Amino acid sequence: MAMQINSVEAKWLSPICSFVKTLYKSAHIPSHDISHHLRVWHICNNLVKRPLISQNLNPAISSEHLIVACLFHDTGLTVDKSERHGYASAKFCSDFFKKTPQLAVDNLRMVLYAIEHHDDKSIQQANFKDLPPELQLTRILSTADDLDAFGLIGVYRYVEIYVLRGIALHHMPAKVLMNIANRHKNFTNLVGVNTAFYQKHTRRYAVTVDFFKGLQEELNSGNDGNGQCTYFAKSIIHNVINKEYTIEQTIKNELVSLASYPRKNLFSQLKDELNQFTVF
């Protein structure tokens, strides 16, 4: 890509983040706030270096397109919690450029298309190299977003957004397992297997799968509330959603109050995952 990543971040991070933070002042969605967008950008920056992407990337796509798309893709959740939030996200992005005419990106329409359609998690079978640039950009953004749904960060994200969409806890495991399987399938189709990058994120995928399988077993056992997965999910619901604590405050409180190591371990793991991205 033409522009170096440091130059791109120097140009775009501050103005976009300042704008996006204003959108979240009246919306408490910490699992999909600016931190999520920054993680997706970090993941995207690594994703596009994979050979099957870098060797087939349309030259019409630049790192500027990628960073703008990443930093706006879920902002629509501040006004629309549904899977159709991409439309509102694209509108916020368009509004940003209208309010900051000193900044511009070529082919903004391509970026807006990717933002609007990023949440299509149906199986993507088309060969990446054969896609037009707007679909390549969409596929990259969607996959980077998918990878942030893996690990305990993914568990936290799923629990919060699914509850906000009215999905009861006992219905959640089956829905998550189907959704995340599609995400992993799309990731595999895009980057291929037998690479360290693939193995790393597949291990993270397994963490999410194992959690929701464990949650399903606990809920089915009738031992509701006593299992470590159930406790973790209910803590997110009670503290992050109902009390509107930050996830950091929730983790801190649980690590202080919990005596049981298995339960503390989940919160410790989530803390470690979140700390990996504090470079931003």
Short mmCIF file of N, CA and C in Angstrom, two decimals, residues 17-155:
data_model
loop_
_atom_site.label_atom_id
_atom_site.label_comp_id
_atom_site.label_asym_id
_atom_site.label_seq_id
_atom_site.Cartn_x
_atom_site.Cartn_y
_atom_site.Cartn_z
N CYS A 17 -11.26 9.36 15.84
CA CYS A 17 -11.57 8.93 17.21
C CYS A 17 -12.28 10.03 17.99
N SER A 18 -11.89 11.27 17.79
CA SER A 18 -12.56 12.38 18.46
C SER A 18 -14.03 12.46 18.04
N PHE A 19 -14.28 12.28 16.76
CA PHE A 19 -15.65 12.30 16.25
C PHE A 19 -16.45 11.12 16.78
N VAL A 20 -15.86 9.94 16.72
CA VAL A 20 -16.57 8.72 17.13
C VAL A 20 -16.90 8.74 18.62
N LYS A 21 -15.99 9.26 19.43
CA LYS A 21 -16.24 9.30 20.88
C LYS A 21 -17.48 10.13 21.20
N THR A 22 -17.77 11.15 20.40
CA THR A 22 -18.97 11.95 20.64
C THR A 22 -20.23 11.12 20.41
N LEU A 23 -20.15 10.15 19.51
CA LEU A 23 -21.32 9.31 19.21
C LEU A 23 -21.66 8.40 20.38
N TYR A 24 -20.64 8.03 21.16
CA TYR A 24 -20.85 7.10 22.27
C TYR A 24 -21.17 7.79 23.59
N LYS A 25 -21.22 9.11 23.59
CA LYS A 25 -21.54 9.82 24.83
C LYS A 25 -22.94 9.49 25.33
N SER A 26 -23.85 9.22 24.41
CA SER A 26 -25.23 8.92 24.80
C SER A 26 -25.59 7.45 24.58
N ALA A 27 -24.57 6.61 24.37
CA ALA A 27 -24.83 5.18 24.13
C ALA A 27 -23.79 4.36 24.87
N HIS A 28 -24.25 3.51 25.78
CA HIS A 28 -23.34 2.66 26.56
C HIS A 28 -23.27 1.28 25.91
N ILE A 29 -22.28 1.10 25.03
CA ILE A 29 -22.06 -0.20 24.37
C ILE A 29 -20.56 -0.47 24.41
N PRO A 30 -19.99 -0.70 25.57
CA PRO A 30 -18.53 -0.81 25.67
C PRO A 30 -17.92 -1.93 24.85
N SER A 31 -18.68 -2.98 24.57
CA SER A 31 -18.11 -4.08 23.77
C SER A 31 -17.92 -3.70 22.31
N HIS A 32 -18.56 -2.62 21.89
CA HIS A 32 -18.45 -2.18 20.50
C HIS A 32 -18.11 -0.69 20.41
N ASP A 33 -17.40 -0.18 21.42
CA ASP A 33 -17.07 1.23 21.42
C ASP A 33 -15.78 1.49 20.65
N ILE A 34 -15.14 2.60 20.89
CA ILE A 34 -13.95 2.96 20.13
C ILE A 34 -12.83 1.94 20.32
N SER A 35 -12.78 1.30 21.48
CA SER A 35 -11.74 0.29 21.70
C SER A 35 -11.89 -0.88 20.74
N HIS A 36 -13.13 -1.30 20.50
CA HIS A 36 -13.38 -2.36 19.52
C HIS A 36 -12.92 -1.93 18.14
N HIS A 37 -13.23 -0.71 17.75
CA HIS A 37 -12.84 -0.23 16.42
C HIS A 37 -11.32 -0.19 16.27
N LEU A 38 -10.63 0.19 17.32
CA LEU A 38 -9.17 0.22 17.27
C LEU A 38 -8.59 -1.19 17.20
N ARG A 39 -9.20 -2.13 17.91
CA ARG A 39 -8.74 -3.52 17.81
C ARG A 39 -8.94 -4.05 16.40
N VAL A 40 -10.07 -3.74 15.80
CA VAL A 40 -10.33 -4.21 14.43
C VAL A 40 -9.32 -3.61 13.46
N TRP A 41 -8.95 -2.36 13.66
CA TRP A 41 -7.92 -1.76 12.81
C TRP A 41 -6.59 -2.47 13.01
N HIS A 42 -6.23 -2.76 14.24
CA HIS A 42 -4.99 -3.48 14.53
C HIS A 42 -5.01 -4.85 13.85
N ILE A 43 -6.11 -5.56 13.96
CA ILE A 43 -6.24 -6.87 13.33
C ILE A 43 -6.19 -6.75 11.82
N CYS A 44 -6.88 -5.78 11.28
CA CYS A 44 -6.91 -5.56 9.83
C CYS A 44 -5.52 -5.31 9.28
N ASN A 45 -4.74 -4.53 10.00
CA ASN A 45 -3.38 -4.21 9.58
C ASN A 45 -2.53 -5.47 9.47
N ASN A 46 -2.78 -6.45 10.32
CA ASN A 46 -2.08 -7.73 10.24
C ASN A 46 -2.70 -8.65 9.21
N LEU A 47 -4.00 -8.58 9.07
CA LEU A 47 -4.70 -9.45 8.13
C LEU A 47 -4.27 -9.22 6.69
N VAL A 48 -4.13 -7.96 6.30
CA VAL A 48 -3.80 -7.67 4.90
C VAL A 48 -2.38 -8.06 4.53
N LYS A 49 -1.58 -8.43 5.51
CA LYS A 49 -0.22 -8.90 5.22
C LYS A 49 -0.19 -10.38 4.87
N ARG A 50 -1.32 -11.08 5.04
CA ARG A 50 -1.36 -12.50 4.70
C ARG A 50 -1.21 -12.65 3.19
N PRO A 51 -0.40 -13.61 2.74
CA PRO A 51 -0.08 -13.74 1.31
C PRO A 51 -1.30 -13.83 0.40
N LEU A 52 -2.32 -14.60 0.78
CA LEU A 52 -3.48 -14.74 -0.08
C LEU A 52 -4.25 -13.44 -0.24
N ILE A 53 -4.02 -12.49 0.67
CA ILE A 53 -4.64 -11.17 0.55
C ILE A 53 -3.69 -10.19 -0.11
N SER A 54 -2.49 -10.06 0.43
CA SER A 54 -1.55 -9.06 -0.08
C SER A 54 -1.21 -9.28 -1.56
N GLN A 55 -1.14 -10.53 -1.98
CA GLN A 55 -0.78 -10.83 -3.36
C GLN A 55 -1.95 -10.63 -4.33
N ASN A 56 -3.15 -10.52 -3.80
CA ASN A 56 -4.34 -10.41 -4.67
C ASN A 56 -5.15 -9.15 -4.40
N LEU A 57 -4.61 -8.25 -3.59
CA LEU A 57 -5.34 -7.04 -3.23
C LEU A 57 -5.41 -6.08 -4.40
N ASN A 58 -6.60 -5.62 -4.70
CA ASN A 58 -6.78 -4.65 -5.78
C ASN A 58 -6.05 -3.35 -5.43
N PRO A 59 -5.26 -2.80 -6.35
CA PRO A 59 -4.50 -1.58 -6.05
C PRO A 59 -5.38 -0.37 -5.76
N ALA A 60 -6.67 -0.48 -6.05
CA ALA A 60 -7.58 0.63 -5.74
C ALA A 60 -7.83 0.76 -4.24
N ILE A 61 -7.45 -0.27 -3.48
CA ILE A 61 -7.65 -0.25 -2.03
C ILE A 61 -6.37 0.20 -1.34
N SER A 62 -6.48 1.23 -0.52
CA SER A 62 -5.32 1.75 0.21
C SER A 62 -5.51 1.56 1.70
N SER A 63 -4.45 1.79 2.44
CA SER A 63 -4.53 1.71 3.90
C SER A 63 -5.45 2.80 4.45
N GLU A 64 -5.61 3.90 3.73
CA GLU A 64 -6.55 4.94 4.16
C GLU A 64 -7.99 4.41 4.11
N HIS A 65 -8.32 3.70 3.05
CA HIS A 65 -9.66 3.10 2.97
C HIS A 65 -9.89 2.16 4.14
N LEU A 66 -8.88 1.37 4.45
CA LEU A 66 -9.01 0.37 5.51
C LEU A 66 -9.20 1.01 6.88
N ILE A 67 -8.40 2.01 7.20
CA ILE A 67 -8.50 2.60 8.54
C ILE A 67 -9.83 3.33 8.72
N VAL A 68 -10.28 4.03 7.69
CA VAL A 68 -11.57 4.73 7.80
C VAL A 68 -12.70 3.73 7.98
N ALA A 69 -12.68 2.66 7.19
CA ALA A 69 -13.72 1.64 7.30
C ALA A 69 -13.72 0.99 8.69
N CYS A 70 -12.53 0.66 9.18
CA CYS A 70 -12.43 0.01 10.49
C CYS A 70 -12.94 0.91 11.61
N LEU A 71 -12.62 2.17 11.56
CA LEU A 71 -12.94 3.07 12.66
C LEU A 71 -14.39 3.52 12.68
N PHE A 72 -15.14 3.22 11.62
CA PHE A 72 -16.55 3.61 11.59
C PHE A 72 -17.52 2.43 11.55
N HIS A 73 -17.05 1.21 11.32
CA HIS A 73 -17.96 0.14 10.92
C HIS A 73 -19.09 -0.16 11.90
N ASP A 74 -18.86 -0.04 13.20
CA ASP A 74 -19.91 -0.37 14.18
C ASP A 74 -20.49 0.85 14.88
N THR A 75 -20.18 2.04 14.43
CA THR A 75 -20.70 3.23 15.09
C THR A 75 -22.22 3.31 15.02
N GLY A 76 -22.81 2.69 14.02
CA GLY A 76 -24.26 2.70 13.89
C GLY A 76 -24.99 2.01 15.03
N LEU A 77 -24.26 1.18 15.78
CA LEU A 77 -24.88 0.52 16.94
C LEU A 77 -25.32 1.52 18.00
N THR A 78 -24.81 2.73 17.94
CA THR A 78 -25.23 3.76 18.90
C THR A 78 -26.69 4.15 18.69
N VAL A 79 -27.22 3.89 17.50
CA VAL A 79 -28.62 4.25 17.21
C VAL A 79 -29.44 3.06 16.72
N ASP A 80 -28.79 1.98 16.35
CA ASP A 80 -29.48 0.80 15.82
C ASP A 80 -28.74 -0.45 16.28
N LYS A 81 -29.32 -1.19 17.22
CA LYS A 81 -28.64 -2.37 17.78
C LYS A 81 -28.77 -3.61 16.89
N SER A 82 -29.50 -3.52 15.81
CA SER A 82 -29.75 -4.69 14.97
C SER A 82 -28.57 -4.98 14.06
N GLU A 83 -28.67 -6.09 13.31
CA GLU A 83 -27.63 -6.46 12.36
C GLU A 83 -27.60 -5.52 11.16
N ARG A 84 -28.57 -4.64 11.06
CA ARG A 84 -28.63 -3.67 9.95
C ARG A 84 -27.95 -2.35 10.30
N HIS A 85 -27.19 -2.34 11.39
CA HIS A 85 -26.58 -1.09 11.86
C HIS A 85 -25.55 -0.52 10.91
N GLY A 86 -25.09 -1.31 9.94
CA GLY A 86 -24.10 -0.82 9.00
C GLY A 86 -24.57 0.39 8.21
N TYR A 87 -25.87 0.47 7.97
CA TYR A 87 -26.41 1.62 7.24
C TYR A 87 -26.17 2.91 8.03
N ALA A 88 -26.47 2.87 9.33
CA ALA A 88 -26.25 4.04 10.17
C ALA A 88 -24.77 4.34 10.32
N SER A 89 -23.95 3.30 10.38
CA SER A 89 -22.49 3.49 10.47
C SER A 89 -21.97 4.24 9.25
N ALA A 90 -22.45 3.84 8.07
CA ALA A 90 -22.02 4.50 6.84
C ALA A 90 -22.46 5.96 6.83
N LYS A 91 -23.64 6.22 7.35
CA LYS A 91 -24.11 7.61 7.41
C LYS A 91 -23.25 8.45 8.34
N PHE A 92 -22.86 7.88 9.48
CA PHE A 92 -21.97 8.62 10.38
C PHE A 92 -20.64 8.92 9.70
N CYS A 93 -20.13 7.97 8.94
CA CYS A 93 -18.88 8.19 8.22
C CYS A 93 -19.03 9.31 7.21
N SER A 94 -20.13 9.29 6.48
CA SER A 94 -20.39 10.35 5.50
C SER A 94 -20.51 11.70 6.19
N ASP A 95 -21.18 11.73 7.34
CA ASP A 95 -21.31 12.98 8.10
C ASP A 95 -19.95 13.51 8.54
N PHE A 96 -19.07 12.60 8.94
CA PHE A 96 -17.73 13.01 9.37
C PHE A 96 -17.02 13.77 8.26
N PHE A 97 -17.08 13.27 7.05
CA PHE A 97 -16.37 13.93 5.95
C PHE A 97 -17.04 15.24 5.55
N LYS A 98 -18.33 15.35 5.76
CA LYS A 98 -19.01 16.61 5.49
C LYS A 98 -18.60 17.67 6.51
N LYS A 99 -18.35 17.23 7.75
CA LYS A 99 -18.00 18.16 8.82
C LYS A 99 -16.51 18.48 8.87
N THR A 100 -15.70 17.68 8.18
CA THR A 100 -14.25 17.91 8.15
C THR A 100 -13.78 17.95 6.70
N PRO A 101 -14.16 18.99 5.98
CA PRO A 101 -13.82 19.06 4.55
C PRO A 101 -12.32 19.13 4.28
N GLN A 102 -11.53 19.45 5.30
CA GLN A 102 -10.08 19.49 5.10
C GLN A 102 -9.50 18.08 4.95
N LEU A 103 -10.27 17.07 5.34
CA LEU A 103 -9.85 15.69 5.17
C LEU A 103 -10.65 15.05 4.04
N ALA A 104 -9.99 14.23 3.28
CA ALA A 104 -10.68 13.57 2.17
C ALA A 104 -10.02 12.24 1.88
N VAL A 105 -10.82 11.31 1.37
CA VAL A 105 -10.31 10.03 0.94
C VAL A 105 -10.92 9.74 -0.43
N ASP A 106 -10.12 9.27 -1.35
CA ASP A 106 -10.65 9.00 -2.68
C ASP A 106 -11.58 7.79 -2.62
N ASN A 107 -12.55 7.78 -3.52
CA ASN A 107 -13.53 6.70 -3.62
C ASN A 107 -14.20 6.41 -2.27
N LEU A 108 -14.73 7.46 -1.68
CA LEU A 108 -15.43 7.31 -0.40
C LEU A 108 -16.61 6.35 -0.53
N ARG A 109 -17.22 6.32 -1.71
CA ARG A 109 -18.37 5.44 -1.91
C ARG A 109 -18.00 3.98 -1.64
N MET A 110 -16.80 3.58 -2.03
CA MET A 110 -16.34 2.21 -1.79
C MET A 110 -16.25 1.94 -0.28
N VAL A 111 -15.75 2.90 0.46
CA VAL A 111 -15.63 2.76 1.91
C VAL A 111 -17.01 2.66 2.55
N LEU A 112 -17.92 3.50 2.12
CA LEU A 112 -19.27 3.49 2.67
C LEU A 112 -19.97 2.17 2.38
N TYR A 113 -19.73 1.61 1.21
CA TYR A 113 -20.31 0.31 0.86
C TYR A 113 -19.80 -0.77 1.82
N ALA A 114 -18.50 -0.78 2.05
CA ALA A 114 -17.91 -1.78 2.94
C ALA A 114 -18.46 -1.66 4.36
N ILE A 115 -18.58 -0.44 4.84
CA ILE A 115 -19.11 -0.22 6.18
C ILE A 115 -20.55 -0.71 6.28
N GLU A 116 -21.36 -0.36 5.30
CA GLU A 116 -22.78 -0.73 5.34
C GLU A 116 -22.98 -2.24 5.32
N HIS A 117 -22.13 -2.96 4.58
CA HIS A 117 -22.36 -4.39 4.35
C HIS A 117 -21.41 -5.29 5.14
N HIS A 118 -20.68 -4.74 6.08
CA HIS A 118 -19.65 -5.55 6.76
C HIS A 118 -20.21 -6.67 7.62
N ASP A 119 -21.47 -6.56 8.04
CA ASP A 119 -22.00 -7.52 9.01
C ASP A 119 -22.73 -8.69 8.37
N ASP A 120 -22.52 -8.89 7.09
CA ASP A 120 -23.08 -10.07 6.43
C ASP A 120 -22.20 -11.27 6.77
N LYS A 121 -22.69 -12.13 7.64
CA LYS A 121 -21.90 -13.27 8.11
C LYS A 121 -22.28 -14.58 7.43
N SER A 122 -22.99 -14.48 6.30
CA SER A 122 -23.24 -15.69 5.53
C SER A 122 -21.92 -16.18 4.95
N ILE A 123 -21.87 -17.44 4.57
CA ILE A 123 -20.63 -18.02 4.07
C ILE A 123 -20.22 -17.35 2.76
N GLN A 124 -18.99 -16.86 2.72
CA GLN A 124 -18.46 -16.18 1.54
C GLN A 124 -17.61 -17.16 0.74
N GLN A 125 -18.14 -17.61 -0.40
CA GLN A 125 -17.45 -18.64 -1.17
C GLN A 125 -16.59 -18.07 -2.29
N ALA A 126 -16.87 -16.84 -2.72
CA ALA A 126 -16.17 -16.29 -3.88
C ALA A 126 -14.67 -16.16 -3.61
N ASN A 127 -13.88 -16.39 -4.66
CA ASN A 127 -12.43 -16.25 -4.57
C ASN A 127 -12.07 -14.78 -4.38
N PHE A 128 -11.26 -14.48 -3.39
CA PHE A 128 -10.94 -13.09 -3.06
C PHE A 128 -10.36 -12.35 -4.25
N LYS A 129 -9.46 -12.96 -4.98
CA LYS A 129 -8.78 -12.25 -6.07
C LYS A 129 -9.73 -11.88 -7.21
N ASP A 130 -10.87 -12.54 -7.29
CA ASP A 130 -11.83 -12.27 -8.36
C ASP A 130 -12.84 -11.20 -7.99
N LEU A 131 -12.80 -10.72 -6.76
CA LEU A 131 -13.78 -9.74 -6.30
C LEU A 131 -13.42 -8.33 -6.77
N PRO A 132 -14.43 -7.49 -7.06
CA PRO A 132 -14.15 -6.07 -7.33
C PRO A 132 -13.67 -5.40 -6.04
N PRO A 133 -13.04 -4.24 -6.14
CA PRO A 133 -12.43 -3.62 -4.95
C PRO A 133 -13.39 -3.38 -3.79
N GLU A 134 -14.64 -2.98 -4.08
CA GLU A 134 -15.56 -2.71 -2.97
C GLU A 134 -15.90 -3.99 -2.20
N LEU A 135 -15.93 -5.13 -2.89
CA LEU A 135 -16.20 -6.39 -2.19
C LEU A 135 -14.95 -6.93 -1.50
N GLN A 136 -13.79 -6.67 -2.07
CA GLN A 136 -12.55 -7.03 -1.36
C GLN A 136 -12.45 -6.25 -0.06
N LEU A 137 -12.71 -4.96 -0.12
CA LEU A 137 -12.64 -4.13 1.09
C LEU A 137 -13.65 -4.61 2.13
N THR A 138 -14.86 -4.92 1.68
CA THR A 138 -15.89 -5.42 2.58
C THR A 138 -15.45 -6.72 3.23
N ARG A 139 -14.87 -7.60 2.43
CA ARG A 139 -14.44 -8.91 2.94
C ARG A 139 -13.33 -8.76 3.99
N ILE A 140 -12.40 -7.87 3.74
CA ILE A 140 -11.31 -7.64 4.71
C ILE A 140 -11.86 -7.07 6.01
N LEU A 141 -12.70 -6.04 5.89
CA LEU A 141 -13.29 -5.42 7.08
C LEU A 141 -14.11 -6.43 7.87
N SER A 142 -14.93 -7.19 7.17
CA SER A 142 -15.78 -8.18 7.83
C SER A 142 -14.94 -9.23 8.56
N THR A 143 -13.86 -9.67 7.93
CA THR A 143 -13.02 -10.70 8.55
C THR A 143 -12.27 -10.15 9.75
N ALA A 144 -11.76 -8.93 9.66
CA ALA A 144 -11.09 -8.32 10.81
C ALA A 144 -12.07 -8.18 11.98
N ASP A 145 -13.29 -7.80 11.68
CA ASP A 145 -14.33 -7.72 12.70
C ASP A 145 -14.62 -9.10 13.28
N ASP A 146 -14.66 -10.12 12.41
CA ASP A 146 -14.88 -11.49 12.87
C ASP A 146 -13.81 -11.93 13.87
N LEU A 147 -12.57 -11.60 13.58
CA LEU A 147 -11.48 -12.05 14.45
C LEU A 147 -11.55 -11.42 15.83
N ASP A 148 -12.17 -10.25 15.93
CA ASP A 148 -12.34 -9.66 17.26
C ASP A 148 -13.50 -10.31 18.02
N ALA A 149 -14.21 -11.22 17.35
CA ALA A 149 -15.28 -11.99 18.02
C ALA A 149 -14.75 -13.28 18.60
N PHE A 150 -13.45 -13.53 18.46
CA PHE A 150 -12.84 -14.74 19.00
C PHE A 150 -12.24 -14.45 20.38
N GLY A 151 -12.01 -15.50 21.15
CA GLY A 151 -11.43 -15.34 22.48
C GLY A 151 -12.48 -14.90 23.49
N LEU A 152 -12.03 -14.55 24.69
CA LEU A 152 -12.97 -14.07 25.71
C LEU A 152 -13.47 -12.67 25.40
N ILE A 153 -12.70 -11.90 24.62
CA ILE A 153 -13.23 -10.64 24.12
C ILE A 153 -14.49 -10.91 23.31
N GLY A 154 -14.44 -11.95 22.50
CA GLY A 154 -15.61 -12.33 21.71
C GLY A 154 -16.78 -12.75 22.57
N VAL A 155 -16.50 -13.49 23.63
CA VAL A 155 -17.56 -13.90 24.56
C VAL A 155 -18.25 -12.66 25.12
#
